[in-house]
Amino acid sequence: MGSFFSTPYRLFKTFNPPYTPPLPSSKPIRFGVLGAAAIAPIAFISPAKNHAEAVVLAVAARDKGRAEVFAKKYGIPKAYGGKDGYQDMLNDPEIDAVYNPLPNGLHFEWTMKALAAGKHVLLEKPSADTADETRQMYEYAERRGLVLLEAFHYRFHPAIQRVKAIVDSGELGAIKSLEARLALPRGPMKDNDIRFDLSLGGGALMDMGCYTMNCIRYLSGGNPTSIIHASAEQHVPSSNDASLRAAAVNVDRSTTATFAIPAPSGSSDITATIFCDLSMPPTFGFIPKMPQVSAKVVCEGGEVELFNFPLPTFYHSLTVRKRVAGGRVEKRVEKVYTFGGANGSEGATPKGEVWWTTYRYQLEAFIDKLKGRTPQTWLDKEDAVSNIEWIEKVYKETGLGSRPKSTYVPEALS
Ligand SMILES: NC(=O)C1=CN([C@@H]2O[C@H](COP(=O)(O)OP(=O)(O)OC[C@H]3O[C@@H](n4cnc5c(N)ncnc54)[C@H](OP(=O)(O)O)[C@@H]3O)[C@@H](O)[C@H]2O)C=CC1
Ligand SMILES: O=C1OC[C@@H](O)[C@H](O)[C@H]1O
């Protein structure tokens, strides 16, 4: 009966978070958004409007009119546009921090330019096309005393942290294997999507696969030592359009890979599998496939699975199956929308509401960091670099090769 009322309440508040005016006592962080990107409203603007220490002050788009329409729609006071629109916004002394949701292949250039302009950066995943560029961005941010965060938003939500706490508690014994799957049926992703353009850092492994890579590393607590198997299916645009076909060369529609990860206990290696697909073909050519959005850890004494690990606020199901005396399997299902002590945390309960999205939790952490407070969760340079390093290794193994390095040469490094 509880969820009969609590689910509509949670979903209503998730989609209509209350506007929280900036606190006069705390100097709010003034943000600029680089690009009128589709993801910006849900992943950043809406959470920011609910945060008392965040103000979305500006948006920049390549087209001034597009920037103005976007600004008006989301109540953003300043709109920058045109050839120099992005840089003009970065030059604005009233901006403290930037949200960068540009295509992956532009992350490096515009993050480096934002850091050069003295702005902190909340950077969409994956950080860049290559590990080398990722390292450069983090090192430059460190040198400049600025905060850079790769926006793996799901990591800030209590649901995935609860899975990690269950695994780490030893309740289910040592980890034997794990898998993370993120795949969408054919339909939503059009051929002209940035994800199908190699020059913009496209590919399933870059897009959805970067979460699955991050997830197996997070839940196992380690980095792989080798790739046991990797294979990819290339994207083939449905039309004969020559530019779409050229853009899609070496772009994976789907990738699967299995890794060996050393077990923390020193026993035999953990086997970790990832699967990602931007556009799963229908079964028998006409039955649409169901999305795949799960992370699962199999241990010696049972298993734990989180259905919908990337967007748990909307719906999730955390299922624990534990072998008990007599070979019976006990099953329990948990719902974890807030910390509320569920992750075994001691001291003050971290902030949160049942309707907080992964993005809202993430913004809380980002602002805590900027304000000199200790964020509940943080992802550092090593995490970001290792993730893309292993993505590059998988691309090498599948024969598709790394996404192209940016041609931008930062002044700071030239
Ligand atoms: N955290 C999450 O849940 C999600 C994260 N993402 C990440 O966010 C980023 C953007 O994704 P998404 O919002 O779906 O993408 P969009 O295609 O909607 O947005 C990309 C933006 O990049 C700008 N841009 C600049 N140069 C180019 C170019 N040459 N070609 C195309 N666009 C360009 C455009 O801005 P302009 O307005 O200036 O034209 C556009 O608005 C990616 O890194 C992706 O991985 C995406 C979806 C979900
Ligand atoms: O969360 C997501 O879901 C859809 C993807 O294409 C996107 O880039 C990713 O971040």
XYZ file of C-alpha atoms in Angstrom, residues 125 150 152 154-155 180 208-220 222 274 309 379 383-384 387 391:
27
model
C 31.010 11.271 -19.166
C 33.475 13.416 -14.445
C 29.163 9.497 -13.460
C 24.775 6.984 -10.806
C 27.701 6.664 -8.372
C 26.847 -4.606 -16.150
C 26.592 3.540 -22.485
C 29.642 1.334 -22.221
C 31.522 3.900 -20.163
C 28.950 3.374 -17.375
C 29.251 -0.405 -17.556
C 33.050 -0.140 -17.430
C 32.838 2.232 -14.496
C 30.320 0.003 -12.741
C 32.327 -3.226 -12.868
C 35.401 -1.369 -11.645
C 33.459 0.271 -8.819
C 31.647 -2.845 -7.610
C 34.693 -5.113 -7.824
C 39.656 -2.934 -8.756
C 30.104 -5.587 -19.896
C 21.384 1.226 -11.958
C 35.346 10.443 -8.287
C 39.057 6.732 -11.610
C 38.485 8.777 -14.772
C 38.004 4.034 -17.069
C 37.765 1.576 -22.916
